[in-house]
CSV table of C-alpha atoms and ligand atoms in Angstrom, one decimal:
chain,number,residue,atom,x,y,z
A,1,UNK,CA,89.7,-13.2,-70.3
A,2,UNK,CA,88.8,-11.8,-67.3
A,3,UNK,CA,92.1,-13.4,-65.5
A,4,UNK,CA,93.8,-11.5,-67.7
A,5,UNK,CA,92.1,-8.4,-67.0
A,6,UNK,CA,92.2,-8.6,-63.1
A,7,UNK,CA,96.3,-9.1,-64.0
A,8,UNK,CA,95.9,-5.8,-66.0
A,9,UNK,CA,94.4,-3.8,-63.2
A,10,UNK,CA,97.0,-5.6,-60.8
A,11,UNK,CA,99.9,-4.1,-62.5
A,12,UNK,CA,98.1,-0.8,-63.2
A,13,UNK,CA,97.4,0.0,-59.5
A,14,UNK,CA,101.4,-0.1,-59.0
A,15,UNK,CA,102.5,1.8,-55.9
A,16,UNK,CA,99.2,1.4,-53.9
A,17,UNK,CA,99.7,-2.6,-54.4
A,18,UNK,CA,101.6,-2.8,-51.0
A,19,UNK,CA,98.9,-1.2,-49.1
A,20,UNK,CA,96.3,-3.7,-50.1
A,21,UNK,CA,98.2,-6.9,-49.0
A,22,UNK,CA,96.9,-8.6,-45.7
A,23,UNK,CA,94.8,-5.6,-45.1
A,24,UNK,CA,91.1,-7.1,-43.9
A,25,UNK,CA,88.6,-5.5,-46.2
A,26,UNK,CA,84.7,-5.7,-45.9
A,27,UNK,CA,83.0,-5.1,-49.1
A,28,UNK,CA,79.2,-4.6,-49.1
A,29,UNK,CA,77.6,-5.5,-52.4
A,30,UNK,CA,80.7,-7.7,-52.9
A,31,UNK,CA,78.9,-10.1,-55.4
A,32,UNK,CA,77.3,-7.3,-57.6
A,33,UNK,CA,78.9,-6.3,-60.8
A,34,UNK,CA,81.4,-4.0,-59.6
A,35,UNK,CA,81.6,-5.6,-56.1
A,36,UNK,CA,82.9,-8.8,-57.6
A,37,UNK,CA,85.5,-7.4,-59.5
A,38,UNK,CA,86.8,-5.6,-56.6
A,39,UNK,CA,86.8,-8.5,-54.3
A,40,UNK,CA,88.4,-10.7,-57.1
A,41,UNK,CA,91.3,-7.9,-57.3
A,42,UNK,CA,91.9,-7.4,-53.6
A,43,UNK,CA,91.8,-11.3,-53.0
A,44,UNK,CA,94.5,-11.8,-55.8
A,45,UNK,CA,96.4,-8.9,-54.1
A,46,UNK,CA,96.4,-11.0,-50.8
A,47,UNK,CA,94.1,-9.0,-48.8
A,48,UNK,CA,91.7,-10.7,-46.6
A,49,UNK,CA,88.0,-10.1,-47.8
A,50,UNK,CA,84.6,-10.3,-46.1
A,51,UNK,CA,82.1,-10.1,-49.2
A,52,UNK,CA,78.5,-9.2,-47.6
A,53,UNK,CA,75.7,-9.5,-50.1
A,54,UNK,CA,72.1,-10.3,-49.7
A,55,UNK,CA,72.0,-11.7,-53.4
A,56,UNK,CA,69.1,-10.0,-54.1
A,57,UNK,CA,70.5,-8.2,-57.1
A,58,UNK,CA,74.1,-9.3,-56.6
A,59,UNK,CA,74.8,-13.2,-58.2
A,60,UNK,CA,76.4,-15.8,-56.2
A,61,UNK,CA,77.8,-16.7,-59.8
A,62,UNK,CA,79.9,-13.9,-59.7
A,63,UNK,CA,81.8,-14.9,-56.6
A,64,UNK,CA,81.7,-18.6,-56.7
A,65,UNK,CA,85.4,-19.0,-58.2
A,66,UNK,CA,86.5,-17.0,-55.0
A,67,UNK,CA,84.5,-19.3,-52.5
A,68,UNK,CA,87.1,-21.9,-51.8
A,69,UNK,CA,90.3,-19.3,-51.2
A,70,UNK,CA,91.3,-18.7,-47.7
A,71,UNK,CA,91.4,-15.1,-47.8
A,72,UNK,CA,87.9,-14.5,-49.1
A,73,UNK,CA,84.8,-15.1,-46.8
A,74,UNK,CA,80.9,-14.8,-48.2
A,75,UNK,CA,78.1,-13.8,-45.8
A,76,UNK,CA,74.6,-13.6,-47.0
A,77,UNK,CA,73.3,-10.7,-45.4
A,78,UNK,CA,71.3,-7.4,-45.7
A,79,UNK,CA,73.5,-4.5,-45.2
A,80,UNK,CA,70.6,-2.5,-43.7
A,81,UNK,CA,70.2,-5.0,-40.5
A,82,UNK,CA,72.9,-4.5,-38.0
A,83,UNK,CA,76.1,-7.0,-38.0
A,84,UNK,CA,78.8,-7.6,-35.7
A,85,UNK,CA,82.2,-8.7,-36.7
A,86,UNK,CA,85.0,-10.0,-34.0
A,87,UNK,CA,87.8,-10.1,-36.7
A,88,UNK,CA,89.4,-6.6,-37.4
A,89,UNK,CA,88.4,-4.4,-40.1
A,90,UNK,CA,90.8,-2.0,-41.9
A,91,UNK,CA,88.9,-0.8,-45.0
A,92,UNK,CA,84.6,-0.8,-45.5
A,93,UNK,CA,83.7,-0.4,-49.2
A,94,UNK,CA,80.2,0.3,-49.3
A,95,UNK,CA,78.8,-0.8,-52.7
A,96,UNK,CA,75.3,-2.3,-51.8
A,97,UNK,CA,72.6,-0.7,-53.6
A,98,UNK,CA,70.6,-1.5,-56.7
A,99,UNK,CA,71.5,0.7,-59.5
A,100,UNK,CA,69.5,0.4,-62.8
A,101,UNK,CA,66.8,2.6,-63.8
A,102,UNK,CA,64.3,0.0,-64.5
A,103,UNK,CA,64.6,-0.9,-60.5
A,104,UNK,CA,64.2,2.6,-59.4
A,105,UNK,CA,60.5,1.9,-60.0
A,106,UNK,CA,60.1,-1.5,-58.8
A,107,UNK,CA,62.5,-1.4,-55.7
A,108,UNK,CA,62.6,2.5,-54.7
A,109,UNK,CA,62.0,1.9,-50.9
A,110,UNK,CA,65.3,-1.0,-50.9
A,111,UNK,CA,67.2,1.7,-52.8
A,112,UNK,CA,66.5,4.3,-50.3
A,113,UNK,CA,67.5,1.9,-47.3
A,114,UNK,CA,70.6,0.6,-49.0
A,115,UNK,CA,72.0,4.5,-49.0
A,116,UNK,CA,70.4,5.4,-45.6
A,117,UNK,CA,70.0,2.4,-43.3
A,118,UNK,CA,72.5,1.0,-44.8
A,119,UNK,CA,75.5,3.2,-44.9
A,120,UNK,CA,74.6,3.8,-41.2
A,121,UNK,CA,75.2,0.0,-40.4
A,122,UNK,CA,78.4,0.2,-42.6
A,123,UNK,CA,79.8,3.1,-41.2
A,124,UNK,CA,79.0,1.9,-37.6
A,125,UNK,CA,81.2,-1.0,-38.3
A,126,UNK,CA,84.2,1.6,-39.6
A,127,UNK,CA,83.8,3.5,-36.7
A,128,UNK,CA,84.1,0.5,-34.4
A,129,UNK,CA,86.9,-1.1,-36.2
A,130,UNK,CA,88.5,2.4,-36.8
A,131,UNK,CA,88.6,1.3,-40.4
A,132,UNK,CA,88.9,3.6,-43.5
A,133,UNK,CA,85.4,4.1,-45.5
A,134,UNK,CA,84.9,4.2,-49.1
A,135,UNK,CA,81.5,4.9,-50.5
A,136,UNK,CA,80.6,4.3,-54.2
A,137,UNK,CA,78.2,7.3,-55.1
A,138,UNK,CA,77.1,8.0,-58.5
A,139,UNK,CA,77.2,10.9,-61.1
A,140,UNK,CA,73.1,10.7,-60.5
A,141,UNK,CA,73.8,13.2,-57.5
A,142,UNK,CA,74.4,15.6,-60.3
A,143,UNK,CA,70.9,14.9,-61.6
A,144,UNK,CA,70.2,16.5,-65.2
A,145,UNK,CA,73.5,18.6,-65.0
A,146,UNK,CA,73.5,21.9,-66.1
A,147,UNK,CA,77.4,22.3,-66.8
A,148,UNK,CA,79.0,19.8,-68.5
A,149,UNK,CA,81.8,18.6,-68.3
A,150,UNK,CA,80.5,17.9,-64.7
A,151,UNK,CA,83.4,18.5,-62.2
A,152,UNK,CA,82.9,17.5,-58.0
A,153,UNK,CA,82.1,21.3,-57.2
A,154,UNK,CA,79.0,21.2,-59.5
A,155,UNK,CA,75.8,20.7,-56.7
A,156,UNK,CA,73.1,19.2,-58.7
A,157,UNK,CA,69.7,19.3,-60.4
A,158,UNK,CA,67.8,16.7,-58.9
A,159,UNK,CA,64.2,16.1,-58.9
A,160,UNK,CA,63.2,15.3,-55.4
A,161,UNK,CA,60.0,13.7,-56.3
A,162,UNK,CA,60.8,12.0,-59.8
A,163,UNK,CA,61.2,8.6,-60.9
A,164,UNK,CA,65.0,8.4,-60.3
A,165,UNK,CA,64.8,10.4,-57.0
A,166,UNK,CA,65.2,7.1,-54.8
A,167,UNK,CA,68.7,6.4,-56.1
A,168,UNK,CA,69.5,10.2,-56.6
A,169,UNK,CA,68.3,11.5,-53.5
A,170,UNK,CA,69.4,8.4,-51.4
A,171,UNK,CA,73.2,8.7,-53.0
A,172,UNK,CA,73.0,12.4,-51.7
A,173,UNK,CA,71.9,11.5,-48.4
A,174,UNK,CA,74.6,8.7,-48.4
A,175,UNK,CA,77.1,11.4,-49.2
A,176,UNK,CA,76.0,13.3,-46.2
A,177,UNK,CA,76.3,10.5,-43.8
A,178,UNK,CA,79.5,9.7,-44.7
A,179,UNK,CA,80.5,13.6,-44.1
A,180,UNK,CA,79.0,13.3,-40.9
A,181,UNK,CA,80.9,10.4,-39.9
A,182,UNK,CA,84.1,12.3,-40.5
A,183,UNK,CA,83.2,15.6,-39.0
A,184,UNK,CA,81.9,13.9,-36.0
A,185,UNK,CA,83.8,10.9,-35.7
A,186,UNK,CA,87.3,11.4,-37.6
A,187,UNK,CA,86.4,8.7,-40.1
A,188,UNK,CA,89.0,8.3,-42.7
A,189,UNK,CA,86.6,8.5,-45.7
A,190,UNK,CA,86.7,8.6,-49.8
A,191,UNK,CA,83.6,9.1,-52.0
A,192,UNK,CA,83.8,7.8,-55.7
A,193,UNK,CA,81.3,9.4,-57.9
A,194,UNK,CA,80.9,6.9,-60.3
A,195,UNK,CA,80.0,7.5,-64.0
A,196,UNK,CA,78.4,5.0,-66.4
A,197,UNK,CA,80.4,1.6,-66.2
A,198,UNK,CA,79.9,-1.4,-68.3
A,199,UNK,CA,81.8,-4.6,-68.9
A,200,UNK,CA,81.5,-8.7,-68.2
A,201,UNK,CA,79.2,-9.5,-65.0
A,202,UNK,CA,76.7,-6.7,-65.9
A,203,UNK,CA,73.5,-8.3,-65.2
A,204,UNK,CA,71.7,-8.9,-68.6
A,205,UNK,CA,68.6,-10.6,-68.2
A,206,UNK,CA,65.4,-8.9,-69.3
A,207,UNK,CA,64.4,-5.6,-68.0
A,208,UNK,CA,67.2,-5.1,-65.4
A,209,UNK,CA,69.9,-4.6,-68.0
A,210,UNK,CA,71.3,-1.2,-68.4
A,211,UNK,CA,71.8,0.2,-71.8
A,212,UNK,CA,75.1,-1.5,-73.1
A,213,UNK,CA,74.2,-5.2,-72.1
A,214,UNK,CA,70.8,-4.6,-73.6
A,215,UNK,CA,71.6,-3.5,-76.8
A,216,UNK,CA,74.3,-6.2,-77.1
A,217,UNK,CA,71.8,-8.8,-76.3
A,218,UNK,CA,69.4,-7.4,-78.8
A,219,UNK,CA,71.9,-7.3,-81.4
A,220,UNK,CA,73.4,-10.6,-80.9
A,221,UNK,CA,69.9,-12.1,-81.3
A,222,UNK,CA,69.0,-10.0,-84.1
A,223,UNK,CA,65.8,-8.7,-82.2
A,224,UNK,CA,65.4,-4.6,-82.6
A,225,UNK,CA,67.6,-2.3,-80.6
A,226,UNK,CA,65.3,-0.5,-78.8
A,227,UNK,CA,66.5,3.4,-78.1
A,228,UNK,CA,64.5,5.4,-75.7
A,229,UNK,CA,63.7,8.9,-77.0
A,230,UNK,CA,65.5,10.1,-80.2
A,231,UNK,CA,68.8,8.8,-79.0
A,232,UNK,CA,70.4,12.5,-78.7
A,233,UNK,CA,71.0,11.9,-75.1
A,234,UNK,CA,74.6,11.4,-74.6
A,235,UNK,CA,76.6,9.1,-71.8
A,236,UNK,CA,80.2,8.6,-71.1
A,237,UNK,CA,81.2,5.1,-70.7
A,238,UNK,CA,83.9,3.8,-68.7
A,239,UNK,CA,85.2,0.0,-69.0
A,240,UNK,CA,84.9,-2.0,-65.9
A,241,UNK,CA,88.8,-2.6,-65.3
A,242,UNK,CA,89.3,1.3,-65.7
A,243,UNK,CA,86.5,1.8,-63.1
A,244,UNK,CA,88.4,-0.9,-60.6
A,245,UNK,CA,91.6,0.7,-60.9
A,246,UNK,CA,90.3,3.9,-60.1
A,247,UNK,CA,88.1,3.2,-57.0
A,248,UNK,CA,91.3,1.1,-55.7
A,249,UNK,CA,93.2,4.1,-56.1
A,250,UNK,CA,90.9,6.3,-54.4
A,251,UNK,CA,90.5,3.8,-51.5
A,252,UNK,CA,94.4,3.4,-50.9
A,253,UNK,CA,95.8,6.4,-52.1
A,254,UNK,CA,97.6,8.0,-48.9
A,255,UNK,CA,96.7,11.4,-50.6
A,256,UNK,CA,93.0,10.7,-50.8
A,257,UNK,CA,91.5,11.3,-47.6
A,258,UNK,CA,88.7,13.1,-47.3
A,259,UNK,CA,88.5,13.4,-50.9
A,260,UNK,CA,85.2,13.2,-53.5
A,261,UNK,CA,86.1,12.2,-56.9
A,262,UNK,CA,84.4,11.4,-60.0
A,263,UNK,CA,85.8,8.3,-61.6
A,264,UNK,CA,84.5,8.0,-65.4
A,265,UNK,CA,85.2,8.5,-69.1
A,266,UNK,CA,85.0,11.8,-70.4
A,267,UNK,CA,84.3,10.4,-73.8
A,268,UNK,CA,80.5,11.6,-74.6
A,269,UNK,CA,78.6,9.9,-77.0
A,270,UNK,CA,74.9,9.9,-78.2
A,271,UNK,CA,72.6,6.6,-77.5
A,272,UNK,CA,72.2,6.6,-81.0
A,273,UNK,CA,75.7,6.6,-81.9
A,274,UNK,CA,76.0,3.8,-79.3
A,275,UNK,CA,73.4,1.3,-81.0
A,276,UNK,CA,75.0,2.0,-84.3
A,277,UNK,CA,78.4,1.1,-83.0
A,278,UNK,CA,77.0,-2.3,-81.4
A,279,UNK,CA,75.0,-2.9,-84.6
A,280,UNK,CA,78.3,-2.7,-86.4
A,281,UNK,CA,80.5,-4.3,-84.1
A,282,UNK,CA,78.2,-7.3,-83.8
A,283,UNK,CA,77.6,-7.5,-87.6
A,284,UNK,CA,73.9,-7.5,-86.3
A,285,UNK,CA,70.7,-7.3,-88.6
A,286,UNK,CA,68.9,-5.7,-85.6
A,287,UNK,CA,66.7,-2.6,-86.9
A,288,UNK,CA,66.8,0.3,-84.5
A,289,UNK,CA,63.5,1.2,-83.0
A,290,UNK,CA,62.3,4.3,-80.9
A,291,UNK,CA,60.4,4.1,-77.5
A,292,UNK,CA,59.6,6.5,-75.1
A,293,UNK,CA,61.9,8.4,-73.3
A,294,UNK,CA,61.9,7.7,-69.5
A,295,UNK,CA,60.9,10.6,-67.6
A,296,UNK,CA,63.9,12.8,-66.1
A,297,UNK,CA,66.2,10.6,-68.3
A,298,UNK,CA,69.4,13.0,-68.0
A,299,UNK,CA,69.8,14.6,-71.3
A,300,UNK,CA,73.8,14.8,-71.2
A,301,UNK,CA,76.5,13.1,-68.8
A,302,UNK,CA,80.2,13.8,-68.8
A,303,UNK,CA,82.6,13.8,-66.0
A,304,UNK,CA,85.3,16.6,-65.3
A,305,UNK,CA,88.1,14.0,-64.3
A,306,UNK,CA,90.9,16.8,-63.9
A,307,UNK,CA,91.0,15.7,-60.0
A,308,UNK,CA,91.2,11.8,-60.6
A,309,UNK,CA,93.9,12.6,-63.1
A,310,UNK,CA,95.9,14.8,-60.8
A,311,UNK,CA,95.0,13.4,-57.3
A,312,UNK,CA,95.2,9.6,-58.3
A,313,UNK,CA,97.5,9.8,-61.4
A,314,UNK,CA,94.3,7.8,-62.9
A,315,UNK,CA,92.8,8.0,-66.5
A,316,UNK,CA,90.5,5.5,-68.4
A,317,UNK,CA,92.7,3.9,-70.8
A,318,UNK,CA,90.2,1.3,-72.6
A,319,UNK,CA,88.5,2.7,-75.6
A,320,UNK,CA,85.0,2.3,-76.2
A,321,UNK,CA,85.1,0.0,-78.9
A,322,UNK,CA,88.0,-2.3,-77.4
A,323,UNK,CA,85.4,-2.7,-74.1
A,324,UNK,CA,82.3,-3.3,-76.3
A,325,UNK,CA,84.3,-6.0,-78.3
A,326,UNK,CA,85.6,-7.7,-74.7
A,327,UNK,CA,82.1,-7.4,-73.7
A,328,UNK,CA,80.6,-9.1,-77.0
A,329,UNK,CA,83.2,-12.0,-76.1
A,330,UNK,CA,82.0,-12.2,-72.6
A,331,UNK,CA,78.5,-12.7,-73.9
A,332,UNK,CA,78.9,-14.9,-76.7
A,333,UNK,CA,81.0,-17.4,-74.1
A,334,UNK,CA,78.3,-16.8,-71.6
A,335,UNK,CA,75.8,-17.7,-74.0
A,336,UNK,CA,77.9,-21.3,-74.5
A,337,UNK,CA,78.0,-21.9,-71.2
A,338,UNK,CA,74.1,-21.5,-70.7
A,339,UNK,CA,73.5,-23.8,-73.6
A,340,UNK,CA,76.1,-26.4,-72.3
B,401,LIG,N1,68.4,3.4,-72.7
B,401,LIG,C1,68.0,3.1,-74.5
B,401,LIG,N2,67.4,2.0,-74.6
B,401,LIG,C2,67.6,0.9,-73.5
B,401,LIG,C3,68.0,1.2,-72.1
B,401,LIG,C4,68.6,2.4,-72.2
B,401,LIG,O1,68.1,4.2,-75.1
B,401,LIG,O2,66.9,-0.2,-73.8
B,401,LIG,C5,68.8,4.5,-72.6
B,401,LIG,C6,68.5,5.3,-71.5
B,401,LIG,O3,67.1,6.1,-71.7
B,401,LIG,C7,69.5,6.3,-71.1
B,401,LIG,C8,70.9,5.6,-71.5
B,401,LIG,O4,70.2,4.8,-72.3
B,401,LIG,O5,69.3,7.5,-71.8
B,401,LIG,C9,71.7,5.2,-70.2
B,401,LIG,O6,70.5,4.3,-69.6
B,401,LIG,P1,70.9,3.1,-68.4
B,401,LIG,O7,69.9,2.3,-68.1
B,401,LIG,O8,72.2,2.3,-69.0
B,401,LIG,O9,71.3,4.2,-67.4
B,401,LIG,P2,71.9,5.5,-67.0
B,401,LIG,O10,72.9,6.3,-67.7
B,401,LIG,O11,70.3,6.4,-67.3
B,401,LIG,O12,71.4,5.7,-65.5
């Protein structure tokens, strides 16, 4: 299934395909959920990919099928520590960071470091090699947004001392680093503000799961589906292939230099509706239970994606139901592999 999806992305990136071939590309966090998808498309496009990951949240299994390829190199390394490359590098993509709310409590210092010290090292590499720089920022920089849909102009409503601050403020600082390197050193930079994204290779195990893998796992094992709060909070979920297409278009379009772009779905759904939908699609007999809402959980999230549509000729194509069915299928296959 995933091979077909990689082919779909390659088809949909269209005109920028040519600018990827034979480029030397460094992907930090390349063994993570999005990083591994990006690495795979880049490798198939004929780029030379160096994948850096410290494997504390990325998984070697996500990239094991790329290991034997002549144009793929994996280095286990923590990007907060300096690293030198002798080979040329044309593009640096900085994805390295834990991104799950459960990790905000457990690893706040590492999250801060990945987006401050880590981005400083990554930008230093880009500066030395005169490489282009893509930073994967987040909708979290908007905090509990008071403007919905939220456009790139919105400046944010973030609690600097709340439980999510390690991620929100680190990513805001990361963006600031990017702008500083652009201003001071004339780097070619692009910032993607990624909204909720889901799909195969998202971590599922226990507490680290985001809402969609958690609900699917709960539904498939007929365990209670745990809604936090009353479920009226909303998110807008983007399927991974759409997200990866958007990131590649932002990274490789000639007209996107210096741009900050929201990438995500603009179809908003409540968490209660999401739970019901997953229950239905999996024919689950799970009951729905309500647990305490985490502090500072944003009440609504939906991007304004006008800029991505006009600048990058990009829009999400996979409807939520279709994406969820694909993910359920992946879960079932993964389950079978684990049993064997
Ligand atoms: N959520 C939930 N039950 C869960 C996990 C998450 O109701 O088991 C809610 C969470 O409170 C939030 C939304 O689902 O409102 C999305 O959570 P996620 O962890 O995926 O990421 P977020 O969008 O909050 O960064």
